[in-house]
Coordinates of C-alpha atoms and ligand atoms in Angstrom, one line a residue:
Chain A
M114 CA 7.4 -17.8 -24.8
K115 CA 4.0 -16.2 -25.9
V116 CA 1.3 -15.8 -23.3
R117 CA -2.4 -16.5 -24.4
F118 CA -5.4 -15.1 -21.8
W119 CA -8.2 -16.9 -22.0
G120 CA -9.7 -15.3 -18.6
T121 CA -9.4 -12.5 -17.4
R122 CA -12.5 -11.4 -15.0
G123 CA -12.1 -10.8 -11.5
S124 CA -14.6 -13.0 -8.9
I125 CA -17.7 -14.0 -11.7
P126 CA -17.8 -14.2 -14.9
V127 CA -19.9 -11.6 -17.1
S128 CA -21.4 -11.1 -19.4
I129 CA -22.5 -7.6 -22.3
T130 CA -25.6 -7.4 -23.1
A131 CA -27.9 -6.9 -25.8
K132 CA -28.4 -2.3 -23.9
D133 CA -24.0 -2.7 -23.9
V134 CA -24.6 -4.3 -28.0
R135 CA -26.6 -1.3 -29.1
A136 CA -24.9 1.4 -27.2
K137 CA -21.3 0.1 -29.7
I138 CA -23.1 0.3 -32.2
G139 CA -24.5 3.2 -32.2
A140 CA -21.1 4.2 -31.5
A141 CA -19.6 3.3 -34.3
L142 CA -22.1 4.2 -36.1
R143 CA -22.6 8.4 -35.0
V144 CA -18.0 8.2 -35.8
A145 CA -19.5 6.9 -39.2
R146 CA -21.9 9.9 -39.7
D147 CA -19.3 12.4 -38.7
R148 CA -17.1 10.5 -41.2
A149 CA -19.4 10.9 -43.8
A150 CA -19.7 14.2 -42.8
T151 CA -16.3 15.1 -44.9
G152 CA -16.1 12.3 -46.9
E153 CA -14.0 10.5 -45.3
F154 CA -16.9 7.4 -45.0
P155 CA -15.3 3.7 -45.4
G156 CA -16.2 2.4 -48.7
N157 CA -14.6 -1.1 -49.6
D158 CA -13.8 -3.8 -47.1
V159 CA -10.3 -2.7 -46.4
E160 CA -11.9 0.7 -45.3
I161 CA -14.1 -0.6 -43.5
E162 CA -11.5 -2.4 -41.1
R163 CA -9.4 0.9 -41.1
F164 CA -12.5 2.4 -39.8
I165 CA -12.9 -0.8 -37.1
D166 CA -9.8 -0.2 -35.6
D167 CA -9.9 4.1 -35.4
L168 CA -12.6 3.6 -33.4
G169 CA -11.4 2.4 -30.2
F170 CA -10.8 -0.8 -28.6
S171 CA -13.7 -0.4 -26.2
V172 CA -16.3 0.5 -29.4
S173 CA -14.7 -2.4 -31.6
G174 CA -14.4 -5.3 -29.0
T175 CA -14.6 -5.6 -25.3
Y176 CA -12.6 -7.0 -23.1
G177 CA -14.7 -9.6 -22.2
G178 CA -15.7 -11.4 -19.0
H179 CA -14.8 -14.8 -18.4
S180 CA -13.2 -15.7 -15.1
S181 CA -9.5 -16.6 -14.6
C182 CA -7.5 -19.6 -17.0
V183 CA -3.8 -17.4 -18.8
E184 CA -2.0 -19.9 -21.2
I185 CA 1.9 -20.0 -20.8
E186 CA 2.4 -20.8 -24.7
T187 CA 6.7 -22.1 -24.1
G188 CA 7.7 -22.8 -27.5
N189 CA 9.8 -25.5 -26.0
E190 CA 10.1 -27.9 -28.9
D191 CA 11.2 -30.3 -27.0
A192 CA 7.6 -30.9 -25.0
A193 CA 5.8 -30.3 -28.0
N194 CA 2.5 -32.0 -27.0
E195 CA 3.2 -30.6 -22.9
H196 CA 1.3 -26.8 -22.3
L197 CA 1.6 -25.2 -19.3
L198 CA -1.6 -22.6 -17.8
C199 CA -2.7 -21.0 -15.5
D200 CA -5.6 -21.7 -13.4
M201 CA -9.2 -23.0 -14.7
G202 CA -11.9 -20.6 -14.6
S203 CA -14.6 -20.6 -17.0
G204 CA -12.2 -19.3 -20.1
V205 CA -10.7 -23.2 -20.1
R206 CA -13.4 -24.4 -22.1
A207 CA -12.5 -22.3 -25.3
Y208 CA -8.5 -22.8 -24.4
G209 CA -10.2 -26.5 -24.5
Q210 CA -12.2 -26.1 -27.0
R211 CA -9.4 -24.5 -29.3
M212 CA -6.8 -28.0 -27.7
M213 CA -9.4 -30.5 -29.1
E214 CA -9.8 -28.7 -32.8
R215 CA -5.8 -29.0 -32.8
Y216 CA -5.0 -32.3 -31.3
G217 CA -9.0 -34.6 -31.3
P218 CA -9.1 -37.6 -29.4
T219 CA -6.5 -39.6 -30.6
R220 CA -3.0 -37.9 -29.7
P221 CA -2.7 -37.2 -26.4
Q222 CA -1.6 -34.3 -24.4
T223 CA -0.4 -33.2 -21.3
Y224 CA -1.8 -30.4 -19.9
H225 CA 0.4 -28.7 -16.4
V226 CA -2.6 -26.3 -14.7
F227 CA -1.0 -23.5 -12.2
M228 CA -3.1 -23.4 -9.4
S229 CA -3.2 -18.8 -8.1
H230 CA -5.9 -20.4 -5.3
V231 CA -9.0 -22.2 -5.1
H232 CA -11.0 -20.2 -4.6
W233 CA -14.1 -21.3 -7.2
D234 CA -13.4 -18.3 -10.6
H235 CA -10.2 -20.5 -10.8
I236 CA -12.0 -23.6 -11.0
M237 CA -14.9 -23.0 -12.7
G238 CA -14.3 -24.1 -15.2
F239 CA -12.4 -27.2 -15.1
P240 CA -15.4 -29.5 -16.0
F241 CA -16.2 -27.9 -18.8
F242 CA -12.2 -28.1 -20.2
T243 CA -13.6 -31.1 -23.3
P244 CA -9.7 -32.8 -22.4
V245 CA -10.6 -34.3 -18.7
Y246 CA -13.3 -36.5 -21.1
I247 CA -10.6 -38.2 -23.5
P248 CA -8.5 -41.2 -22.2
G249 CA -5.2 -40.5 -22.6
N250 CA -4.8 -36.9 -21.7
R251 CA -2.9 -36.0 -18.7
I252 CA -4.1 -33.3 -16.1
V253 CA -1.3 -32.4 -13.5
I254 CA -3.1 -29.2 -11.7
H255 CA 0.1 -28.2 -9.6
G256 CA -0.2 -25.8 -6.6
C257 CA 0.7 -24.5 -3.0
H258 CA -2.9 -26.4 -1.4
A259 CA -3.4 -28.9 0.8
E260 CA -7.3 -29.0 0.0
L261 CA -6.4 -29.0 -4.4
E262 CA -7.7 -32.1 -4.8
F263 CA -11.0 -31.8 -2.2
A264 CA -11.0 -28.1 -4.3
F265 CA -12.0 -29.9 -7.7
K266 CA -13.6 -33.0 -6.7
R267 CA -16.0 -31.4 -4.7
Q268 CA -17.0 -28.8 -7.3
Q269 CA -18.2 -31.5 -8.9
A270 CA -20.1 -33.9 -6.9
A271 CA -23.8 -34.8 -6.3
P272 CA -25.6 -32.3 -6.4
S273 CA -23.5 -29.5 -7.5
F274 CA -22.6 -31.0 -11.4
P275 CA -24.2 -34.0 -13.4
V276 CA -20.9 -36.0 -13.9
D277 CA -18.4 -37.3 -10.6
F278 CA -14.9 -36.6 -10.7
S279 CA -14.2 -40.1 -10.7
L280 CA -16.1 -40.2 -13.8
L281 CA -13.4 -38.0 -15.7
A282 CA -11.6 -40.8 -18.9
S283 CA -8.5 -38.3 -18.7
N284 CA -5.5 -39.2 -16.2
I285 CA -5.7 -36.7 -13.7
E286 CA -2.4 -35.4 -10.9
F287 CA -2.3 -33.6 -8.1
D288 CA 1.2 -32.2 -7.0
V289 CA 0.9 -30.0 -4.2
I290 CA 4.1 -28.3 -4.9
A291 CA 5.7 -26.2 -1.1
P292 CA 5.8 -23.0 -0.4
G293 CA 8.7 -21.1 -2.4
E294 CA 10.2 -24.2 -3.8
T295 CA 11.4 -24.1 -7.2
R296 CA 9.9 -26.6 -9.5
S297 CA 11.2 -27.9 -13.6
V298 CA 8.4 -29.0 -16.1
A299 CA 8.3 -29.4 -19.5
G300 CA 11.8 -27.0 -19.7
I301 CA 10.0 -24.6 -18.0
T302 CA 12.0 -22.9 -14.8
V303 CA 8.9 -22.2 -11.9
R304 CA 9.2 -20.6 -8.8
N305 CA 6.0 -19.5 -6.5
L306 CA 5.1 -16.7 -3.8
K307 CA 2.8 -17.3 -0.9
Q308 CA 0.7 -13.9 -1.4
H309 CA -2.2 -11.6 0.9
H310 CA -5.7 -13.6 1.0
S311 CA -8.5 -14.8 2.0
G312 CA -6.9 -17.7 2.5
D313 CA -4.3 -17.5 0.8
S314 CA -2.8 -17.2 -2.5
Y315 CA 0.5 -17.8 -5.1
G316 CA 1.8 -16.2 -7.6
W317 CA 3.5 -18.2 -10.1
R318 CA 7.0 -17.3 -12.5
F319 CA 8.0 -19.0 -15.1
E320 CA 10.9 -18.8 -17.3
R321 CA 12.7 -20.0 -20.3
A322 CA 15.3 -19.0 -22.4
G323 CA 15.9 -15.6 -20.5
K324 CA 12.7 -15.0 -20.5
S325 CA 10.1 -14.3 -17.9
V326 CA 6.4 -13.8 -17.2
V327 CA 4.5 -13.7 -13.8
Y328 CA 1.5 -14.8 -12.9
S329 CA 0.1 -12.7 -9.8
T330 CA -3.6 -12.8 -9.2
D331 CA -6.2 -12.4 -6.4
S332 CA -2.7 -11.2 -4.3
E333 CA -3.3 -8.3 -0.9
H334 CA -0.5 -5.8 -0.4
R335 CA -0.5 -4.6 2.6
L336 CA 2.0 -1.1 1.5
E337 CA 3.2 -0.8 5.4
N338 CA 4.8 -4.2 5.3
A339 CA 8.6 -3.2 4.0
E340 CA 9.9 -6.8 3.5
E341 CA 6.3 -8.3 2.2
T342 CA 7.1 -5.4 -0.7
Q343 CA 10.4 -6.5 -1.5
L344 CA 9.7 -10.0 -1.8
F345 CA 7.5 -9.2 -4.2
V346 CA 10.1 -7.0 -5.4
D347 CA 12.7 -9.8 -5.9
F348 CA 9.6 -12.5 -7.4
F349 CA 8.3 -9.6 -10.8
H350 CA 12.3 -8.6 -10.6
N351 CA 13.0 -8.0 -14.4
A352 CA 10.8 -9.7 -15.9
D353 CA 9.1 -9.2 -18.9
L354 CA 5.5 -9.1 -18.2
V355 CA 3.8 -9.1 -15.4
I356 CA 0.5 -9.9 -15.1
F357 CA -1.5 -8.4 -12.2
D358 CA -4.6 -8.5 -9.6
A359 CA -5.4 -4.7 -10.6
M360 CA -9.1 -5.3 -10.1
Y361 CA -9.5 -2.1 -7.5
S362 CA -8.4 1.4 -7.6
L363 CA -6.1 2.8 -4.7
A364 CA -8.3 4.3 -2.8
D365 CA -11.1 1.7 -2.2
A366 CA -8.1 -1.2 -2.0
V367 CA -6.8 0.3 1.6
S368 CA -10.3 1.3 3.1
V369 CA -13.5 0.4 2.2
K370 CA -12.1 -3.3 -0.3
A371 CA -9.1 -3.4 2.8
D372 CA -9.1 -7.0 2.9
W373 CA -10.4 -8.2 0.0
G374 CA -7.5 -9.8 -1.3
H375 CA -7.1 -7.4 -4.4
S376 CA -5.2 -4.8 -5.0
S377 CA -4.7 -2.8 -7.9
N378 CA -2.9 -0.4 -11.3
I379 CA -0.7 2.4 -8.6
F380 CA 0.6 -0.4 -7.0
G381 CA 1.0 -2.4 -9.7
V382 CA 2.8 0.1 -11.7
E383 CA 5.1 1.3 -8.8
L384 CA 5.5 -2.5 -8.1
C385 CA 7.1 -2.4 -11.0
Q386 CA 8.9 -0.3 -11.5
M387 CA 11.0 -0.9 -8.6
A388 CA 11.6 -4.2 -9.9
G389 CA 12.6 -2.9 -13.1
A390 CA 10.2 -4.6 -15.0
R391 CA 9.6 -4.4 -18.9
R392 CA 5.4 -4.7 -19.2
L393 CA 2.6 -5.0 -16.7
C394 CA -0.5 -6.8 -17.7
M395 CA -4.5 -5.7 -15.2
F396 CA -6.0 -8.5 -14.5
H397 CA -8.5 -9.8 -12.4
H398 CA -11.0 -6.9 -13.6
E399 CA -13.9 -6.0 -12.0
P400 CA -17.5 -7.5 -12.8
A401 CA -18.9 -4.2 -13.1
Y402 CA -16.8 -2.7 -14.2
D403 CA -17.9 -2.6 -18.6
D404 CA -15.3 -1.8 -21.5
S405 CA -15.3 1.7 -21.4
R406 CA -14.0 1.9 -17.9
I407 CA -11.6 -0.5 -18.0
D408 CA -10.5 1.4 -21.6
S409 CA -9.9 4.5 -18.8
V410 CA -8.8 2.8 -16.3
L411 CA -5.7 1.9 -18.6
A412 CA -5.5 5.6 -20.1
E413 CA -4.7 6.8 -16.1
T414 CA -2.7 4.2 -15.6
R415 CA -0.1 5.3 -18.9
R416 CA -0.6 8.2 -17.6
F417 CA 0.7 7.5 -13.8
E418 CA 3.3 5.2 -15.6
E419 CA 4.4 8.3 -16.9
I420 CA 4.8 10.6 -13.9
T421 CA 7.0 8.2 -12.1
R422 CA 8.6 6.7 -14.5
E423 CA 12.8 7.1 -13.6
A424 CA 14.3 4.5 -15.2
S425 CA 13.0 3.2 -18.6
A426 CA 9.4 3.5 -20.0
L427 CA 7.5 0.2 -18.5
E428 CA 4.4 -0.8 -20.7
V429 CA 1.2 -0.8 -19.4
L430 CA -1.4 -3.1 -20.8
S431 CA -4.7 -4.5 -19.8
A432 CA -5.9 -7.4 -20.3
W433 CA -9.0 -9.0 -22.7
D434 CA -9.9 -12.3 -23.6
G435 CA -8.2 -13.4 -26.8
L436 CA -5.1 -10.8 -26.0
E437 CA -2.0 -13.0 -27.2
I438 CA 1.7 -11.2 -25.7
V439 CA 4.8 -12.4 -27.1
L440 CA 7.7 -12.6 -25.3
Chain B
M261 CA 9.2 15.6 8.2
E262 CA 9.2 19.0 8.9
L263 CA 5.7 20.7 8.2
G264 CA 5.6 23.7 8.4
S265 CA 1.8 24.5 10.2
R266 CA -0.1 27.6 10.9
Q267 CA -3.3 29.1 12.6
V268 CA -6.3 31.3 10.9
N269 CA -8.8 31.1 12.8
A270 CA -10.2 27.7 14.0
I271 CA -8.6 26.3 11.4
T272 CA -4.7 24.6 11.3
V273 CA -2.6 25.2 8.6
V274 CA -0.3 21.8 7.4
A275 CA 3.0 22.0 4.5
P276 CA 4.2 19.5 4.1
K277 CA 7.3 19.7 2.3
G278 CA 9.1 17.8 -0.7
R279 CA 9.1 13.9 -2.1
I280 CA 5.8 12.1 -0.4
D281 CA 7.6 8.3 -1.2
H282 CA 8.0 4.9 0.4
A283 CA 11.1 6.5 3.2
Q284 CA 8.8 9.6 3.5
A285 CA 5.3 8.7 4.2
P286 CA 5.6 7.5 7.7
L287 CA 8.2 10.5 8.7
F288 CA 5.4 12.4 7.5
Q289 CA 2.4 10.7 9.1
E290 CA 4.4 10.7 12.6
A291 CA 4.4 14.6 12.4
M292 CA 1.3 14.6 11.6
K293 CA -0.3 13.2 14.0
P294 CA -1.2 15.9 16.6
H295 CA -2.4 18.6 13.9
V296 CA -4.8 15.1 13.7
A297 CA -5.8 14.2 17.3
A298 CA -6.0 18.5 18.3
C299 CA -8.0 17.4 14.2
T300 CA -12.1 16.6 16.4
I301 CA -15.1 18.4 16.6
N302 CA -14.5 20.4 19.0
G303 CA -11.2 20.9 17.7
G304 CA -11.1 23.9 13.9
P305 CA -10.5 22.1 10.8
L306 CA -6.9 21.0 9.4
L307 CA -5.9 21.8 6.2
I308 CA -3.3 20.5 4.2
D309 CA -1.7 23.1 2.2
F310 CA 0.2 20.4 -0.7
S311 CA 1.9 22.8 -2.9
G312 CA 5.3 22.4 -1.6
V313 CA 4.7 18.6 -2.1
D314 CA 6.7 16.9 -5.7
Y315 CA 5.5 13.1 -6.2
I316 CA 3.1 11.3 -3.6
S317 CA 3.2 7.4 -3.7
S318 CA 1.1 4.9 -2.9
M319 CA 2.3 4.8 0.3
G320 CA 2.0 8.6 0.8
L321 CA -1.9 8.2 -0.1
R322 CA -2.3 5.2 2.5
A323 CA -0.9 7.9 5.2
L324 CA -3.9 10.4 3.8
M325 CA -6.5 7.8 3.8
L326 CA -5.7 7.1 7.3
I327 CA -4.8 10.8 8.2
A328 CA -9.0 10.5 6.8
R329 CA -10.2 8.2 8.6
S330 CA -8.7 9.2 12.7
V331 CA -10.8 12.4 11.3
T332 CA -13.3 11.1 10.2
A333 CA -13.8 9.1 13.7
Q334 CA -13.3 12.0 15.7
K335 CA -15.8 13.8 13.4
G336 CA -13.8 16.4 12.0
T337 CA -12.3 18.0 9.0
V338 CA -10.0 17.4 6.6
A339 CA -9.1 19.4 3.2
I340 CA -5.9 19.4 1.0
A341 CA -4.7 22.6 -1.2
A342 CA -3.0 24.2 -4.2
L343 CA -1.7 20.2 -5.7
K344 CA 0.8 20.4 -7.9
P345 CA -0.7 19.3 -11.4
T346 CA 1.1 16.8 -11.3
V347 CA 0.2 15.6 -8.0
R348 CA -3.4 16.2 -8.0
E349 CA -3.0 13.8 -11.6
V350 CA -2.8 11.1 -9.0
L351 CA -4.4 12.2 -6.8
E352 CA -7.5 11.3 -9.1
I353 CA -6.5 7.9 -11.0
S354 CA -5.8 6.5 -7.5
R355 CA -9.5 8.3 -6.5
F356 CA -8.6 9.8 -2.9
H357 CA -10.6 13.1 -5.1
L358 CA -13.1 11.0 -3.7
V359 CA -11.7 10.8 0.0
F360 CA -10.8 14.4 -0.1
K361 CA -12.5 18.0 0.2
V362 CA -9.3 19.1 -2.7
Y363 CA -9.1 23.3 -3.1
D364 CA -7.4 25.0 -6.2
T365 CA -5.7 27.2 -4.2
V366 CA -5.5 27.4 -0.3
D367 CA -7.2 30.3 0.1
D368 CA -10.0 29.0 -1.4
G369 CA -9.9 25.6 1.5
L370 CA -9.8 28.8 3.7
I371 CA -12.8 30.1 3.0
A372 CA -14.8 27.5 2.4
L373 CA -13.3 25.9 5.6
G374 CA -14.7 29.5 7.8
A375 CA -12.0 31.1 7.6
Ligands
ZN66 ZN1 -10.3 -14.4 -8.0
ZN67 ZN1 -9.7 -15.0 -4.8

């Protein structure tokens, strides 16, 4: 299995600004200046690429600003025309473009979308997902919310959008799954777990051929509820990858932002350690955080994992638009 | 959980020991109750001596948050002192150093709290 992130920002899409770009260029040039003083200034293109790699991600790259959208490439040859996706935040627009480049308008595909919930940041990309306009495509929207269909249709109803849902040319189905029910989709076993969030949300666990990935976003953890914690430990058990809502610091999550429906890096590490998971990928980044802030949260979270490690190491990552993880 | 406590002038110094993990956190919270209740606008300040604490988990930190909240509501004063280096790191990573006044040593805390 391969996981590809198309949108990783929480609550609302954000974009880096001219000021941010200027700061990155300035930081890069200052490093180059210091290198030039020691005679190590990058000369040819290979050296320039290496120089960029050495700058650090918050200078050479960006975590990106699209709201939640994650692709799960199943690797199942028997279902090569079936695609799995979690949520349809603004990141799904670029995903749709990639699929159009790959398959064009004449090779119909099936897209299985698993919805954490129907808050706006998780559905807003749907009207910009080009495959929904192409006849022959099949879009199956899976979720545990009874309002699934209503939420998608309302988003596109006048006066909020020019094209009504009824005019979409693909075959769109809504599949309301009971909480706790296990499904087999495109050769993948899919389980869900109800999470604490305004209007409820659901985590999804995907398994195939001994590999497993958990998508658990927009999920607040009430630390005092030991039974609830155990449900998540079981749900994350031995997962190869846990994609986790680490939007807030622990101090904020248990005080001023309690009941806002999100979790922290600290509890993400603790849950994954208790569950014996292999990788934690922090997700649903706070829109107020810039690249260097997310970078330092990542460094601190890795340090926390190191301090608290008892058994085997947990790899800690921070999701960015474009990140691929091979399981 | 055993909490050693002593009085330095008006200041109550309590000293939890060992690991404040998921199992110990509720016991720590319970043991702190009388000290927290006494830490009001009229009662003396409360200084938590962390020199004997080896580890604190999110549950332990949550217990600290509840202590801070109660004390603030009573207009009392609570602070932490003498954290072991890794425990201090955990407080910083979780941003709890923004919730509590943290002193390097118990003596520093006592002086700052007006002993
Ligand atoms: Zn969200
Ligand atoms: Zn939400």
